[in-house]
PDB file of C-alpha atoms in Angstrom:
ATOM      1  CA  GLY A   1     224.056 129.067 184.940  1.00 84.00           C
ATOM      2  CA  ASN A   2     226.216 125.847 184.963  1.00 90.00           C
ATOM      3  CA  SER A   3     228.095 124.725 181.860  1.00 94.00           C
ATOM      4  CA  VAL A   4     231.029 122.560 180.632  1.00 96.00           C
ATOM      5  CA  THR A   5     233.122 122.893 177.713  1.00 96.00           C
ATOM      6  CA  GLN A   6     235.469 120.080 176.726  1.00 95.00           C
ATOM      7  CA  MET A   7     237.640 119.815 173.658  1.00 88.00           C
ATOM      8  CA  GLU A   8     236.115 118.337 170.555  1.00 87.00           C
ATOM      9  CA  GLY A   9     237.055 115.025 169.210  1.00 85.00           C
ATOM     10  CA  PRO A  10     237.791 112.605 167.813  1.00 94.00           C
ATOM     11  CA  VAL A  11     241.120 112.294 169.475  1.00 96.00           C
ATOM     12  CA  THR A  12     243.198 109.661 167.804  1.00 97.00           C
ATOM     13  CA  LEU A  13     246.294 108.160 169.426  1.00 97.00           C
ATOM     14  CA  SER A  14     248.897 105.389 169.251  1.00 97.00           C
ATOM     15  CA  GLU A  15     249.127 102.998 171.856  1.00 97.00           C
ATOM     16  CA  GLU A  16     251.300 104.114 174.772  1.00 96.00           C
ATOM     17  CA  ALA A  17     250.846 107.752 173.892  1.00 97.00           C
ATOM     18  CA  PHE A  18     250.044 110.472 176.404  1.00 97.00           C
ATOM     19  CA  LEU A  19     246.525 111.625 176.701  1.00 97.00           C
ATOM     20  CA  THR A  20     245.053 115.043 177.513  1.00 97.00           C
ATOM     21  CA  ILE A  21     241.450 115.930 177.147  1.00 97.00           C
ATOM     22  CA  ASN A  22     240.740 119.623 178.191  1.00 97.00           C
ATOM     23  CA  CYS A  23     237.809 120.545 180.405  1.00 98.00           C
ATOM     24  CA  THR A  24     236.800 123.738 181.589  1.00 97.00           C
ATOM     25  CA  TYR A  25     233.510 124.879 183.488  1.00 97.00           C
ATOM     26  CA  THR A  26     231.397 127.598 184.654  1.00 95.00           C
ATOM     27  CA  ALA A  27     229.356 127.135 187.873  1.00 92.00           C
ATOM     28  CA  THR A  28     227.426 129.081 190.403  1.00 85.00           C
ATOM     29  CA  GLY A  29     228.505 127.827 193.848  1.00 82.00           C
ATOM     30  CA  TYR A  30     231.007 125.102 194.550  1.00 84.00           C
ATOM     31  CA  PRO A  31     230.857 122.335 191.930  1.00 90.00           C
ATOM     32  CA  SER A  32     232.127 118.781 192.255  1.00 91.00           C
ATOM     33  CA  LEU A  33     233.718 117.649 188.935  1.00 94.00           C
ATOM     34  CA  PHE A  34     233.566 114.376 187.269  1.00 95.00           C
ATOM     35  CA  TRP A  35     234.746 112.443 184.154  1.00 97.00           C
ATOM     36  CA  TYR A  36     232.404 109.671 182.931  1.00 96.00           C
ATOM     37  CA  VAL A  37     233.284 107.167 180.298  1.00 96.00           C
ATOM     38  CA  GLN A  38     231.168 105.486 177.820  1.00 94.00           C
ATOM     39  CA  TYR A  39     232.537 102.342 176.129  1.00 93.00           C
ATOM     40  CA  PRO A  40     231.159 100.927 172.945  1.00 88.00           C
ATOM     41  CA  GLY A  41     227.793  99.364 173.579  1.00 84.00           C
ATOM     42  CA  GLU A  42     227.940 100.122 177.279  1.00 87.00           C
ATOM     43  CA  GLY A  43     226.148 102.678 179.526  1.00 87.00           C
ATOM     44  CA  LEU A  44     227.796 105.676 181.286  1.00 93.00           C
ATOM     45  CA  GLN A  45     230.313 104.908 184.143  1.00 93.00           C
ATOM     46  CA  LEU A  46     231.938 107.155 186.536  1.00 93.00           C
ATOM     47  CA  LEU A  47     235.636 107.231 185.846  1.00 97.00           C
ATOM     48  CA  LEU A  48     236.915 109.678 188.561  1.00 96.00           C
ATOM     49  CA  LYS A  49     235.699 112.629 190.639  1.00 94.00           C
ATOM     50  CA  ALA A  50     236.892 115.505 192.665  1.00 94.00           C
ATOM     51  CA  THR A  51     234.770 117.301 195.151  1.00 90.00           C
ATOM     52  CA  LYS A  52     236.951 120.404 196.173  1.00 90.00           C
ATOM     53  CA  ALA A  53     239.707 122.588 194.749  1.00 93.00           C
ATOM     54  CA  ASP A  54     243.048 120.930 194.458  1.00 94.00           C
ATOM     55  CA  ASP A  55     241.674 117.597 194.755  1.00 95.00           C
ATOM     56  CA  LYS A  56     243.057 115.059 192.323  1.00 97.00           C
ATOM     57  CA  GLY A  57     240.724 112.272 191.069  1.00 96.00           C
ATOM     58  CA  SER A  58     242.330 109.061 189.879  1.00 97.00           C
ATOM     59  CA  ASN A  59     241.313 105.669 188.566  1.00 97.00           C
ATOM     60  CA  LYS A  60     242.638 103.203 185.906  1.00 95.00           C
ATOM     61  CA  GLY A  61     245.735 105.264 185.299  1.00 97.00           C
ATOM     62  CA  PHE A  62     243.688 108.341 184.599  1.00 98.00           C
ATOM     63  CA  GLU A  63     244.045 111.519 186.584  1.00 98.00           C
ATOM     64  CA  ALA A  64     242.295 115.001 186.708  1.00 98.00           C
ATOM     65  CA  THR A  65     243.097 117.813 189.111  1.00 97.00           C
ATOM     66  CA  TYR A  66     240.268 120.271 190.149  1.00 97.00           C
ATOM     67  CA  ARG A  67     241.823 123.754 189.379  1.00 96.00           C
ATOM     68  CA  LYS A  68     239.580 126.617 190.667  1.00 94.00           C
ATOM     69  CA  GLU A  69     241.910 129.216 189.585  1.00 95.00           C
ATOM     70  CA  THR A  70     241.512 128.299 185.844  1.00 96.00           C
ATOM     71  CA  THR A  71     238.154 126.509 186.361  1.00 96.00           C
ATOM     72  CA  SER A  72     239.571 123.375 184.789  1.00 97.00           C
ATOM     73  CA  PHE A  73     239.380 119.659 185.151  1.00 98.00           C
ATOM     74  CA  HIS A  74     241.737 118.216 182.428  1.00 98.00           C
ATOM     75  CA  LEU A  75     241.829 114.485 182.015  1.00 98.00           C
ATOM     76  CA  GLU A  76     245.288 112.967 181.412  1.00 98.00           C
ATOM     77  CA  LYS A  77     246.624 109.534 181.167  1.00 98.00           C
ATOM     78  CA  GLY A  78     250.455 108.886 180.676  1.00 97.00           C
ATOM     79  CA  SER A  79     250.174 105.722 178.420  1.00 96.00           C
ATOM     80  CA  VAL A  80     246.866 104.831 176.643  1.00 97.00           C
ATOM     81  CA  GLN A  81     245.725 101.416 175.670  1.00 97.00           C
ATOM     82  CA  VAL A  82     243.569 100.322 172.859  1.00 97.00           C
ATOM     83  CA  SER A  83     240.905  99.386 175.491  1.00 96.00           C
ATOM     84  CA  ASP A  84     240.775 103.035 176.583  1.00 97.00           C
ATOM     85  CA  SER A  85     238.965 103.826 173.295  1.00 97.00           C
ATOM     86  CA  ALA A  86     235.761 105.371 174.471  1.00 96.00           C
ATOM     87  CA  VAL A  87     233.629 108.559 174.718  1.00 96.00           C
ATOM     88  CA  TYR A  88     234.678 110.802 177.685  1.00 97.00           C
ATOM     89  CA  PHE A  89     232.350 113.338 179.352  1.00 97.00           C
ATOM     90  CA  CYS A  90     233.466 115.956 181.768  1.00 97.00           C
ATOM     91  CA  ALA A  91     230.704 116.984 184.102  1.00 95.00           C
ATOM     92  CA  LEU A  92     229.855 118.964 187.221  1.00 93.00           C
ATOM     93  CA  SER A  93     227.221 119.069 189.889  1.00 90.00           C
ATOM     94  CA  VAL A  94     226.376 121.762 192.459  1.00 84.00           C
ATOM     95  CA  ARG A  95     224.760 120.625 195.642  1.00 72.00           C
ATOM     96  CA  HIS A  96     221.915 122.758 196.714  1.00 64.00           C
ATOM     97  CA  THR A  97     219.759 120.770 199.048  1.00 56.00           C
ATOM     98  CA  GLY A  98     219.850 117.230 200.136  1.00 51.00           C
ATOM     99  CA  THR A  99     222.304 114.960 198.891  1.00 46.00           C
ATOM    100  CA  ALA A 100     221.396 114.398 195.260  1.00 58.00           C
ATOM    101  CA  SER A 101     222.282 116.937 192.526  1.00 79.00           C
ATOM    102  CA  LYS A 102     221.779 116.804 188.687  1.00 88.00           C
ATOM    103  CA  LEU A 103     224.828 116.517 186.453  1.00 92.00           C
ATOM    104  CA  THR A 104     225.621 119.082 183.839  1.00 94.00           C
ATOM    105  CA  PHE A 105     227.760 117.355 181.053  1.00 96.00           C
ATOM    106  CA  GLY A 106     229.903 118.373 178.350  1.00 96.00           C
ATOM    107  CA  THR A 107     229.428 117.296 174.696  1.00 96.00           C
ATOM    108  CA  GLY A 108     231.790 114.348 175.010  1.00 96.00           C
ATOM    109  CA  THR A 109     235.162 113.562 173.445  1.00 97.00           C
ATOM    110  CA  ARG A 110     235.622 110.488 171.332  1.00 96.00           C
ATOM    111  CA  LEU A 111     239.077 108.690 171.848  1.00 97.00           C
ATOM    112  CA  GLN A 112     240.379 106.237 169.380  1.00 97.00           C
ATOM    113  CA  VAL A 113     243.574 104.364 170.303  1.00 97.00           C
ATOM    114  CA  THR A 114     245.210 102.439 167.612  1.00 96.00           C
ATOM    115  CA  LEU A 115     248.144  99.891 167.724  1.00 93.00           C
TER     116      LEU A 115
ATOM    117  CA  GLY B   1     218.978  93.540 189.660  1.00 53.00           C
ATOM    118  CA  ALA B   2     222.540  94.245 189.763  1.00 80.00           C
ATOM    119  CA  GLY B   3     222.343  97.530 187.873  1.00 91.00           C
ATOM    120  CA  VAL B   4     219.716 100.074 186.375  1.00 95.00           C
ATOM    121  CA  SER B   5     217.653  98.670 183.794  1.00 95.00           C
ATOM    122  CA  GLN B   6     215.620 100.436 181.007  1.00 96.00           C
ATOM    123  CA  THR B   7     213.011  99.248 178.656  1.00 97.00           C
ATOM    124  CA  PRO B   8     212.570  99.084 175.908  1.00 97.00           C
ATOM    125  CA  SER B   9     216.148  99.442 174.587  1.00 95.00           C
ATOM    126  CA  ASN B  10     214.717 100.761 171.342  1.00 97.00           C
ATOM    127  CA  LYS B  11     211.485 102.386 170.482  1.00 97.00           C
ATOM    128  CA  VAL B  12     210.344 103.492 167.173  1.00 98.00           C
ATOM    129  CA  THR B  13     207.112 105.551 167.082  1.00 97.00           C
ATOM    130  CA  GLU B  14     205.365 107.892 164.583  1.00 97.00           C
ATOM    131  CA  LYS B  15     204.956 111.616 165.174  1.00 97.00           C
ATOM    132  CA  GLY B  16     201.925 112.473 167.377  1.00 97.00           C
ATOM    133  CA  LYS B  17     201.912 109.143 169.186  1.00 98.00           C
ATOM    134  CA  TYR B  18     202.254 108.746 172.903  1.00 98.00           C
ATOM    135  CA  VAL B  19     205.299 106.632 174.273  1.00 98.00           C
ATOM    136  CA  GLU B  20     206.209 105.412 177.881  1.00 98.00           C
ATOM    137  CA  LEU B  21     209.854 104.735 178.761  1.00 98.00           C
ATOM    138  CA  ARG B  22     210.492 102.485 181.933  1.00 98.00           C
ATOM    139  CA  CYS B  23     213.445 102.592 184.288  1.00 98.00           C
ATOM    140  CA  ASP B  24     214.175 100.085 187.055  1.00 97.00           C
ATOM    141  CA  PRO B  25     216.676 101.605 189.476  1.00 96.00           C
ATOM    142  CA  ILE B  26     219.288  99.750 191.637  1.00 94.00           C
ATOM    143  CA  SER B  27     217.324  98.299 194.607  1.00 92.00           C
ATOM    144  CA  GLY B  28     217.350 100.667 197.594  1.00 89.00           C
ATOM    145  CA  HIS B  29     218.390 103.766 195.725  1.00 91.00           C
ATOM    146  CA  THR B  30     216.156 106.597 196.592  1.00 89.00           C
ATOM    147  CA  ALA B  31     217.195 109.153 194.060  1.00 91.00           C
ATOM    148  CA  LEU B  32     216.353 108.637 190.325  1.00 94.00           C
ATOM    149  CA  TYR B  33     217.202 110.885 187.380  1.00 95.00           C
ATOM    150  CA  TRP B  34     216.202 111.146 183.888  1.00 97.00           C
ATOM    151  CA  TYR B  35     218.377 112.592 181.113  1.00 97.00           C
ATOM    152  CA  ARG B  36     218.167 112.894 177.367  1.00 97.00           C
ATOM    153  CA  GLN B  37     221.197 112.601 175.130  1.00 96.00           C
ATOM    154  CA  SER B  38     220.857 113.774 171.490  1.00 94.00           C
ATOM    155  CA  LEU B  39     223.220 112.570 168.806  1.00 90.00           C
ATOM    156  CA  GLY B  40     226.760 114.106 169.437  1.00 87.00           C
ATOM    157  CA  GLN B  41     225.886 115.844 172.664  1.00 91.00           C
ATOM    158  CA  GLY B  42     226.254 115.052 176.322  1.00 94.00           C
ATOM    159  CA  PRO B  43     223.329 114.046 178.282  1.00 96.00           C
ATOM    160  CA  GLU B  44     220.876 116.840 179.502  1.00 96.00           C
ATOM    161  CA  PHE B  45     219.052 116.712 182.836  1.00 95.00           C
ATOM    162  CA  LEU B  46     215.231 116.311 182.552  1.00 96.00           C
ATOM    163  CA  ILE B  47     213.875 115.438 186.041  1.00 95.00           C
ATOM    164  CA  TYR B  48     214.888 114.067 189.432  1.00 92.00           C
ATOM    165  CA  PHE B  49     212.939 112.059 192.047  1.00 92.00           C
ATOM    166  CA  GLN B  50     213.739 111.814 195.616  1.00 89.00           C
ATOM    167  CA  GLY B  51     211.489 108.832 196.711  1.00 88.00           C
ATOM    168  CA  THR B  52     208.049 109.213 195.106  1.00 91.00           C
ATOM    169  CA  GLY B  53     208.261 112.968 194.575  1.00 89.00           C
ATOM    170  CA  ALA B  54     209.797 114.883 191.737  1.00 90.00           C
ATOM    171  CA  ALA B  55     212.235 117.104 193.622  1.00 87.00           C
ATOM    172  CA  ASP B  56     213.315 118.974 190.332  1.00 89.00           C
ATOM    173  CA  ASP B  57     211.601 118.796 187.123  1.00 92.00           C
ATOM    174  CA  SER B  58     213.362 122.006 185.706  1.00 91.00           C
ATOM    175  CA  GLY B  59     214.791 120.189 182.659  1.00 93.00           C
ATOM    176  CA  LEU B  60     211.509 118.811 181.077  1.00 96.00           C
ATOM    177  CA  PRO B  61     211.369 120.715 177.835  1.00 95.00           C
ATOM    178  CA  ASN B  62     207.562 121.262 177.852  1.00 94.00           C
ATOM    179  CA  ASP B  63     204.311 119.999 179.202  1.00 95.00           C
ATOM    180  CA  ARG B  64     204.291 116.904 176.708  1.00 97.00           C
ATOM    181  CA  PHE B  65     206.864 115.292 179.042  1.00 97.00           C
ATOM    182  CA  PHE B  66     205.690 113.788 182.355  1.00 96.00           C
ATOM    183  CA  ALA B  67     207.402 111.305 184.741  1.00 97.00           C
ATOM    184  CA  VAL B  68     206.180 109.384 187.737  1.00 96.00           C
ATOM    185  CA  ARG B  69     207.552 107.258 190.273  1.00 95.00           C
ATOM    186  CA  PRO B  70     204.419 106.077 192.321  1.00 94.00           C
ATOM    187  CA  GLU B  71     206.026 103.643 194.652  1.00 93.00           C
ATOM    188  CA  GLY B  72     209.477 105.131 194.895  1.00 90.00           C
ATOM    189  CA  SER B  73     211.203 102.544 192.821  1.00 94.00           C
ATOM    190  CA  VAL B  74     210.317 102.129 189.178  1.00 97.00           C
ATOM    191  CA  SER B  75     209.863 105.317 187.099  1.00 98.00           C
ATOM    192  CA  THR B  76     208.009 105.880 183.886  1.00 98.00           C
ATOM    193  CA  LEU B  77     208.740 108.822 181.539  1.00 98.00           C
ATOM    194  CA  LYS B  78     205.868 109.593 179.448  1.00 98.00           C
ATOM    195  CA  ILE B  79     205.946 111.745 176.159  1.00 98.00           C
ATOM    196  CA  GLN B  80     202.691 112.805 174.635  1.00 97.00           C
ATOM    197  CA  ARG B  81     202.175 113.859 171.003  1.00 97.00           C
ATOM    198  CA  THR B  82     205.887 112.995 170.099  1.00 97.00           C
ATOM    199  CA  GLU B  83     207.652 115.185 167.635  1.00 97.00           C
ATOM    200  CA  ARG B  84     210.603 114.393 165.497  1.00 96.00           C
ATOM    201  CA  GLY B  85     212.853 116.379 167.738  1.00 96.00           C
ATOM    202  CA  ASP B  86     212.211 114.153 170.608  1.00 97.00           C
ATOM    203  CA  SER B  87     214.351 111.523 169.056  1.00 97.00           C
ATOM    204  CA  ALA B  88     217.182 110.896 171.473  1.00 97.00           C
ATOM    205  CA  VAL B  89     218.615 108.379 173.872  1.00 97.00           C
ATOM    206  CA  TYR B  90     216.839 108.666 177.103  1.00 98.00           C
ATOM    207  CA  LEU B  91     218.942 107.807 180.163  1.00 97.00           C
ATOM    208  CA  CYS B  92     218.117 106.896 183.641  1.00 97.00           C
ATOM    209  CA  ALA B  93     220.299 106.879 186.750  1.00 95.00           C
ATOM    210  CA  SER B  94     219.801 106.116 190.291  1.00 93.00           C
ATOM    211  CA  SER B  95     221.949 107.001 193.494  1.00 90.00           C
ATOM    212  CA  SER B  96     221.560 106.214 197.156  1.00 85.00           C
ATOM    213  CA  GLN B  97     220.810 108.545 199.884  1.00 69.00           C
ATOM    214  CA  GLY B  98     223.644 109.333 202.017  1.00 58.00           C
ATOM    215  CA  THR B  99     225.609 112.262 203.738  1.00 52.00           C
ATOM    216  CA  ALA B 100     228.615 112.196 201.306  1.00 56.00           C
ATOM    217  CA  ASN B 101     229.183 115.363 199.443  1.00 55.00           C
ATOM    218  CA  TYR B 102     228.313 113.336 196.295  1.00 66.00           C
ATOM    219  CA  ASN B 103     226.348 110.313 195.848  1.00 74.00           C
ATOM    220  CA  GLU B 104     227.594 108.391 192.588  1.00 83.00           C
ATOM    221  CA  GLN B 105     224.938 108.141 189.901  1.00 89.00           C
ATOM    222  CA  PHE B 106     224.832 104.809 188.227  1.00 91.00           C
ATOM    223  CA  PHE B 107     223.365 104.847 184.806  1.00 94.00           C
ATOM    224  CA  GLY B 108     221.250 102.397 182.717  1.00 94.00           C
ATOM    225  CA  PRO B 109     221.918 101.476 179.100  1.00 93.00           C
ATOM    226  CA  GLY B 110     219.283 104.029 177.796  1.00 95.00           C
ATOM    227  CA  THR B 111     216.250 103.820 175.630  1.00 97.00           C
ATOM    228  CA  ARG B 112     216.877 104.961 172.063  1.00 97.00           C
ATOM    229  CA  LEU B 113     213.745 106.757 170.808  1.00 98.00           C
ATOM    230  CA  THR B 114     213.063 107.305 167.282  1.00 98.00           C
ATOM    231  CA  VAL B 115     210.136 109.393 166.043  1.00 97.00           C
ATOM    232  CA  LEU B 116     209.465 109.135 162.363  1.00 96.00           C
TER     233      LEU B 116
END
């Protein structure tokens, strides 16, 4: 079956520090990979995605590269801000038929950025 | 509306009772998903609708759970004989139908269900 493993939190960083949140996956077929973010009091939002091997997804200064050889999709940001404090979820989907596919999520990593 | 809406935002019920959770997807979105998020966990897939029909209900945990989408828009998740283990945040998401490899799922704020 499909599964996603991501590093446990919480991760606490000072503002402007470098961020890495590790994510590895197991999937049957060829998955698309995603990072979702949940800010306090808000719903899940798509942060970035990559749909094939070696693709790099990027948004709001965050990046993640789809590494098929290591089955990984680590999230990185060069300089975090207090406003990045949130819970980050790694997820995958495997398209079977049609254009819609269910998402399989990791357990989430809470990031706390302090001044 | 502009986004996916879910009602109620909070629901407290007693063990053994019946509950209904409602989801209003983004207008025009043909795909609708239900997920369940337990405390400290990521969302887990329950069921997916394409139009009015349930295209994949493999995530429903047992026959106490049922969902409908009679007109291809609003969906209701129904839970019979609730148990304390059903306590969780129930999330709804919708996406458009298209030819892209992946159509982004837009999530609602969730309904927090507490079974006493």
